[in-house]
């Protein structure tokens, strides 16, 4: 069997491309991740040692605890309003919200002020999240999109490894123009990258692409930017803050960051549609620009290492390990390294925050 004929979705995509022509990378990503029947998040078990990848909240409880402390500080800076909504975008197994709620429960008044909202499209993951949060003391409200979030009350929004799953477009430098990179069929009828007719006007992009070599690829993320702008518009109106954590770059630059991961290893992007995770690096420069909605001011992006270390990762690790067995202390040291080590998640992952200018944000302004 051919490499690209290995999944049910591959067959469907080939059929569709044979009928209608090549599809954009954004279309390919959307179908691989969100096809109601065969989409990756709809059917696969992505997370953990037996899954395809491990995210920061799954690496260590310290990640969510430090974010919980950050949120508490912001709530206090907002003058401790009642009726505040904690919103997590793409909560996966629900681990981050669980850890946030555990620490924020320690502050009198905060828990009582909170409602929990989870934006999640996968029914299967909603069930996992319900189970993880069963003992949290709050009953989550699930949403398909931002549109149905409450219209009143401040929003405290957290998104970890959410934007990387949203579809991107790619454009290839053909010498004459930047043409959209698409997924078509090769002579053997297998999925293959092809150059489509759509062209990109590169002038609005911040990057200077004039010297880019032939074949260079530039990525755009209109869906992520639109969603970020919607979010910022809501926060500008209702007050609050947002924290976005993901792997990505702080400056627009050419590069092909589309990647598939399967069973903890990189996989060719077209090899297993629907059964491999498919992501792209987030362009934080573009995301921050989209979130610049008056009176909000984006802060960062800073590296995940800087973010966590400034919030006291080492101190938290020390307290967590105090009096514990050498094995446990070694495990905690390993978690710190994984979250903040420069060769691990520390440098690749970036953190962007947004709030009103007069709200000082820990790790960014202090
Ligand atoms: N934040 C989690 C999981 C990241 S995986 C963690 O850090 O462990 C991406 C998550 O986003 C999954 O829960 C996936 O189902 C969800 N997701 C992907 N695209 C989405 C979309 N367009 N709308 C809502 N949720 C989405």
Coordinates of C-alpha atoms and ligand atoms in Angstrom, one line a residue:
X1 CA 0.0 0.0 0.0
X2 CA 1.3 3.5 -0.8
X3 CA 2.4 5.8 2.0
X4 CA -0.4 8.3 1.3
X5 CA -3.1 5.6 1.0
X6 CA -2.8 4.6 4.6
X7 CA -5.7 6.4 6.2
X8 CA -9.5 6.6 5.4
X9 CA -9.2 10.3 5.1
X10 CA -6.4 10.0 2.5
X11 CA -8.7 8.2 0.2
X12 CA -11.4 10.8 0.5
X13 CA -9.0 13.7 0.0
X14 CA -7.6 12.1 -3.2
X15 CA -11.1 11.6 -4.5
X16 CA -12.0 15.2 -3.8
X17 CA -8.8 16.6 -5.4
X18 CA -9.3 14.3 -8.4
X19 CA -12.8 15.8 -8.8
X20 CA -12.2 19.5 -7.9
X21 CA -8.5 20.2 -8.2
X22 CA -5.8 21.0 -5.6
X23 CA -6.8 22.2 -2.1
X24 CA -5.0 24.9 -0.1
X25 CA -2.8 24.0 2.9
X26 CA -5.4 25.6 5.1
X27 CA -8.0 23.4 3.7
X28 CA -5.8 20.3 4.1
X29 CA -5.1 21.2 7.7
X30 CA -8.7 21.9 8.5
X31 CA -9.8 18.6 7.1
X32 CA -7.1 16.6 8.7
X33 CA -7.8 18.1 12.1
X34 CA -11.5 18.7 12.1
X35 CA -13.2 16.3 9.7
X36 CA -16.3 15.2 11.7
X37 CA -15.6 11.6 11.0
X38 CA -11.9 11.2 10.5
X39 CA -10.4 14.4 11.9
X40 CA -7.4 14.0 14.2
X41 CA -8.9 15.8 17.2
X42 CA -12.3 14.1 16.6
X43 CA -11.0 10.6 16.7
X44 CA -7.5 10.1 17.9
X45 CA -6.0 10.2 21.4
X46 CA -3.3 12.7 20.9
X47 CA -2.0 13.4 24.4
X48 CA 0.4 11.7 26.8
X49 CA 3.0 9.0 26.7
X50 CA 0.7 6.6 24.6
X51 CA -0.5 9.4 22.4
X52 CA 1.4 11.5 19.8
X53 CA 2.8 14.4 21.9
X54 CA 3.0 15.9 25.4
X55 CA 2.0 19.5 26.1
X56 CA 3.3 21.6 29.0
X57 CA 0.4 21.1 31.3
X58 CA 0.8 17.3 30.8
X59 CA 4.5 17.6 31.6
X60 CA 4.0 19.2 35.0
X61 CA 1.4 20.6 37.4
X62 CA 3.8 23.5 37.9
X63 CA 2.9 25.0 34.5
X64 CA -0.8 25.4 35.4
X65 CA 0.0 26.5 38.9
X66 CA 2.1 29.4 37.8
X67 CA -0.5 30.4 35.2
X68 CA -3.1 30.3 38.0
X69 CA -0.9 32.6 40.1
X70 CA -0.6 34.9 37.1
X71 CA -4.4 35.0 36.6
X72 CA -4.9 35.7 40.3
X73 CA -2.6 38.7 40.1
X74 CA -4.4 40.0 37.0
X75 CA -7.8 39.6 38.7
X76 CA -6.5 41.6 41.7
X77 CA -5.1 44.3 39.4
X78 CA -8.6 44.5 37.7
X79 CA -9.9 45.3 41.3
X80 CA -11.2 41.8 42.0
X81 CA -14.4 42.0 39.9
X82 CA -17.2 39.6 40.6
X83 CA -18.7 37.7 37.6
X84 CA -15.4 37.0 35.9
X85 CA -15.1 34.3 33.2
X86 CA -12.1 32.0 33.0
X87 CA -12.0 30.9 29.3
X88 CA -9.7 28.2 28.0
X89 CA -9.3 27.8 24.3
X90 CA -8.6 24.2 23.1
X91 CA -8.3 22.6 26.6
X92 CA -7.1 19.1 25.4
X93 CA -7.5 16.9 28.4
X94 CA -8.5 19.8 30.7
X95 CA -5.3 19.5 32.8
X96 CA -4.4 23.2 32.6
X97 CA -7.8 24.4 33.8
X98 CA -7.7 21.8 36.6
X99 CA -4.3 23.0 37.8
X100 CA -5.3 26.7 37.5
X101 CA -8.4 26.0 39.5
X102 CA -6.5 24.2 42.2
X103 CA -4.3 27.2 43.0
X104 CA -6.9 29.9 42.4
X105 CA -9.2 28.1 44.9
X106 CA -6.7 29.1 47.6
X107 CA -7.6 32.8 47.2
X108 CA -10.8 33.7 49.0
X109 CA -13.3 35.3 46.7
X110 CA -11.8 34.4 43.4
X111 CA -13.4 31.0 43.0
X112 CA -16.8 32.4 44.0
X113 CA -16.3 35.1 41.3
X114 CA -15.5 32.6 38.6
X115 CA -17.3 30.7 35.9
X116 CA -15.4 28.4 33.6
X117 CA -15.8 28.3 29.8
X118 CA -14.1 25.8 27.5
X119 CA -13.9 26.5 23.8
X120 CA -13.6 23.0 22.3
X121 CA -14.9 21.5 19.0
X122 CA -14.2 17.9 19.8
X123 CA -17.1 16.0 21.5
X124 CA -14.6 13.3 22.5
X125 CA -12.3 15.7 24.2
X126 CA -15.2 17.5 25.9
X127 CA -16.0 14.2 27.6
X128 CA -12.3 13.9 28.8
X129 CA -12.4 17.5 30.0
X130 CA -15.6 16.9 32.0
X131 CA -13.9 13.9 33.7
X132 CA -10.7 15.8 34.5
X133 CA -12.6 18.7 36.0
X134 CA -15.3 16.7 37.8
X135 CA -13.7 17.5 41.2
X136 CA -12.8 21.1 40.4
X137 CA -15.9 22.6 42.1
X138 CA -16.9 24.4 38.9
X139 CA -19.2 23.1 36.2
X140 CA -17.7 24.1 32.8
X141 CA -19.8 25.6 30.0
X142 CA -18.6 24.4 26.6
X143 CA -18.5 26.5 23.4
X144 CA -17.9 25.7 19.8
X145 CA -16.5 29.1 19.2
X146 CA -15.9 32.5 20.9
X147 CA -19.3 33.8 19.7
X148 CA -21.3 32.2 22.5
X149 CA -19.1 33.4 25.3
X150 CA -20.9 35.6 27.9
X151 CA -21.3 39.2 26.7
X152 CA -20.9 40.7 30.2
X153 CA -18.1 40.5 32.7
X154 CA -14.3 40.4 32.4
X155 CA -12.7 37.5 30.4
X156 CA -9.5 35.9 31.6
X157 CA -8.5 33.8 28.6
X158 CA -5.8 31.2 28.3
X159 CA -4.7 29.4 25.2
X160 CA -1.9 26.8 25.3
X161 CA -1.0 25.1 22.0
X162 CA -4.3 26.2 20.5
X163 CA -3.3 28.6 17.7
X164 CA -0.8 26.1 16.3
X165 CA -3.7 23.9 15.3
X166 CA -5.5 26.5 13.3
X167 CA -5.1 26.4 9.5
X168 CA -2.4 28.4 7.8
X169 CA -1.7 29.3 4.2
X170 CA 1.7 28.8 2.5
X171 CA 3.1 30.7 -0.5
X172 CA 6.1 29.8 -2.5
X173 CA 8.5 32.2 -4.2
X174 CA 8.4 31.3 -7.9
X175 CA 10.6 34.2 -8.9
X176 CA 7.8 36.1 -10.5
X177 CA 5.3 35.9 -7.6
X178 CA 4.5 34.3 -4.3
X179 CA 2.1 31.5 -5.3
X180 CA -0.1 29.5 -3.0
X181 CA 1.2 26.1 -2.1
X182 CA -1.5 23.5 -2.4
X183 CA -2.0 19.8 -2.0
X184 CA -2.7 18.0 -5.3
X185 CA -2.0 14.6 -6.9
X186 CA 1.3 13.4 -8.5
X187 CA 1.4 11.2 -11.6
X188 CA 0.8 8.1 -9.5
X189 CA -2.3 9.7 -8.0
X190 CA -0.7 10.2 -4.6
X191 CA -1.0 13.4 -2.5
X192 CA 1.7 15.8 -3.4
X193 CA 2.6 19.5 -2.9
X194 CA 1.8 21.6 -6.0
X195 CA 1.8 25.3 -6.7
X196 CA -1.6 26.7 -7.2
X197 CA -2.8 29.8 -9.1
X198 CA -3.5 31.9 -6.0
X199 CA -1.0 34.7 -5.4
X200 CA 0.0 36.6 -2.3
X201 CA 0.6 40.3 -2.2
X202 CA 3.5 40.4 0.2
X203 CA 3.6 44.1 0.7
X204 CA 1.5 44.2 3.9
X205 CA 3.8 41.7 5.5
X206 CA 6.4 43.2 7.8
X207 CA 9.2 40.9 6.6
X208 CA 11.5 42.1 3.8
X209 CA 11.1 39.2 1.4
X210 CA 12.8 40.8 -1.6
X211 CA 16.0 38.8 -1.2
X212 CA 14.2 35.5 -0.6
X213 CA 15.6 32.6 -2.6
X214 CA 13.5 30.7 -5.2
X215 CA 11.4 28.1 -3.5
X216 CA 11.3 30.0 -0.2
X217 CA 8.0 29.6 1.6
X218 CA 6.1 32.3 3.6
X219 CA 3.2 31.4 5.8
X220 CA 0.1 33.5 6.7
X221 CA -2.4 32.7 9.5
X222 CA -5.6 34.7 8.7
X223 CA -7.8 32.5 10.8
X224 CA -5.6 32.8 13.9
X225 CA -5.3 36.6 13.4
X226 CA -9.1 37.0 13.0
X227 CA -9.8 34.9 16.1
X228 CA -7.2 36.9 18.1
X229 CA -8.8 40.1 17.0
X230 CA -12.3 38.9 17.9
X231 CA -10.9 37.9 21.3
X232 CA -9.2 41.3 21.9
X233 CA -12.3 43.1 20.8
X234 CA -14.3 41.2 23.4
X235 CA -11.7 41.9 26.1
X236 CA -11.5 45.6 25.2
X237 CA -15.3 45.8 25.7
X238 CA -15.7 43.5 28.7
X239 CA -12.3 44.0 30.3
X240 CA -9.9 41.2 31.3
X241 CA -6.7 39.7 29.9
X242 CA -5.5 37.0 27.6
X243 CA -2.4 34.7 27.7
X244 CA -1.4 32.9 24.6
X245 CA 1.4 30.2 24.8
X246 CA 2.6 28.3 21.7
X247 CA 5.6 27.5 19.7
X248 CA 6.4 30.1 17.2
X249 CA 8.4 33.1 16.1
X250 CA 8.4 36.7 17.3
X251 CA 9.2 38.1 13.8
X252 CA 7.7 37.3 10.4
X253 CA 10.3 35.4 8.4
X254 CA 10.3 32.9 5.5
X255 CA 10.2 29.2 6.5
X256 CA 8.1 26.1 6.2
X257 CA 6.9 25.2 9.7
X258 CA 4.0 22.9 8.8
X259 CA 4.7 19.7 10.6
X260 CA 3.1 16.4 11.4
X261 CA 3.8 14.4 14.5
X262 CA 2.8 10.9 15.2
X263 CA 3.7 8.7 18.1
X264 CA 6.3 11.3 19.4
X265 CA 8.1 11.5 16.0
X266 CA 8.0 13.8 13.0
X267 CA 6.0 12.3 10.2
X268 CA 5.8 13.4 6.5
X269 CA 3.0 16.0 6.3
X270 CA 1.0 14.2 3.7
X271 CA 1.6 10.6 5.0
X272 CA -1.2 10.1 7.5
X273 CA -4.0 12.6 7.1
X274 CA -6.3 12.4 10.1
X275 CA -4.1 10.2 12.2
X276 CA -1.1 12.5 12.7
X277 CA -1.2 15.8 14.5
X278 CA -0.7 18.7 12.1
X279 CA 0.5 22.1 13.3
X280 CA 2.4 25.2 12.2
X281 CA 4.4 27.7 14.2
X282 CA 2.5 30.7 15.4
X283 CA 3.6 34.1 14.1
X284 CA 3.4 36.1 17.3
X285 CA 4.2 39.4 15.6
X286 CA 1.1 39.0 13.5
X287 CA -1.0 37.8 16.4
X288 CA 0.1 40.8 18.6
X289 CA -0.8 43.2 15.8
X290 CA -4.2 41.6 15.6
X291 CA -4.7 42.0 19.3
X292 CA -3.8 45.7 19.4
X293 CA -7.4 46.8 20.0
X294 CA -7.8 50.1 22.0
X295 CA -7.4 50.2 25.0
X296 CA -5.5 46.9 25.0
X297 CA -1.8 46.7 24.7
X298 CA -0.1 43.4 23.8
X299 CA 3.0 42.5 25.9
X300 CA 5.7 40.1 24.6
X301 CA 6.0 37.7 23.1
X302 CA 8.7 36.5 25.6
X303 CA 10.1 33.0 25.8
X304 CA 8.4 30.3 27.9
X305 CA 11.6 30.0 29.8
X306 CA 11.6 33.7 30.8
X307 CA 7.9 33.6 31.5
X308 CA 8.1 30.6 33.9
X309 CA 11.3 31.6 35.5
X310 CA 10.1 35.1 36.3
X311 CA 7.0 33.7 37.8
X312 CA 9.1 31.5 40.1
X313 CA 9.4 28.1 38.5
X314 CA 12.5 27.3 40.4
X315 CA 11.1 28.3 43.7
X316 CA 7.9 26.3 43.1
X317 CA 9.9 23.3 42.1
X318 CA 12.0 23.6 45.3
X319 CA 8.9 23.8 47.4
X320 CA 7.2 20.9 45.6
X321 CA 10.3 18.7 46.0
X322 CA 11.1 19.6 49.7
X323 CA 11.2 16.6 51.9
X324 CA 10.4 14.3 49.0
X325 CA 12.4 11.2 47.8
X326 CA 15.4 11.6 45.6
X327 CA 13.4 10.0 42.8
X328 CA 10.6 12.6 43.1
X329 CA 13.1 15.4 43.3
X330 CA 14.8 14.1 40.2
X331 CA 11.5 13.9 38.4
X332 CA 10.7 17.5 39.3
X333 CA 14.1 18.6 38.1
X334 CA 13.4 16.9 34.8
X335 CA 10.1 18.7 34.5
X336 CA 11.8 22.1 35.0
X337 CA 14.3 21.2 32.3
X338 CA 11.5 20.1 30.0
X339 CA 9.4 23.3 30.5
X340 CA 12.2 25.9 30.5
X341 CA 15.4 24.3 29.2
X342 CA 16.7 26.1 26.1
X343 CA 16.9 22.9 24.1
X344 CA 13.5 21.8 25.2
X345 CA 10.3 24.0 25.4
X346 CA 12.0 27.0 26.9
X347 CA 13.1 28.9 23.8
X348 CA 10.8 27.5 21.1
X349 CA 7.6 28.3 23.0
X350 CA 6.6 32.0 23.3
X351 CA 4.1 33.7 25.6
X352 CA 2.0 36.7 24.5
X353 CA -0.2 38.6 27.0
X354 CA -2.8 41.3 26.4
X355 CA -4.6 43.7 28.8
X356 CA -5.2 47.4 29.3
X357 CA -2.0 49.4 29.4
X358 CA -2.6 50.4 33.1
X359 CA -2.8 46.7 34.2
X360 CA 0.7 45.5 35.0
X361 CA 1.3 41.9 34.0
X362 CA 3.6 39.7 36.0
X363 CA 6.6 38.4 34.0
X364 CA 6.0 41.1 31.3
X365 CA 6.0 44.4 33.2
X366 CA 7.3 43.4 36.7
Ligands
LIG1 N1 -4.3 23.2 25.5 C1 -4.2 21.7 25.6 C2 -4.4 21.0 24.3 C3 -3.8 21.5 23.0 S1 -4.2 20.6 21.6 C4 -2.9 21.4 26.2 O1 -2.0 22.3 26.4 O2 -2.7 20.2 26.6 C5 -5.4 21.6 20.8 C6 -6.8 21.7 21.4 O3 -7.5 22.6 20.6 C7 -7.6 20.4 21.4 O4 -8.4 20.3 22.6 C8 -8.4 20.5 20.1 O5 -9.6 19.7 20.1 C9 -8.8 22.0 20.2 N2 -9.1 22.7 19.0 C10 -8.5 22.6 17.8 N3 -9.0 23.4 16.9 C11 -10.0 24.0 17.5 C12 -11.0 25.0 17.1 N4 -11.0 25.5 15.8 N5 -11.9 25.4 18.0 C13 -11.9 24.9 19.2 N6 -11.0 24.0 19.7 C14 -10.1 23.5 18.8

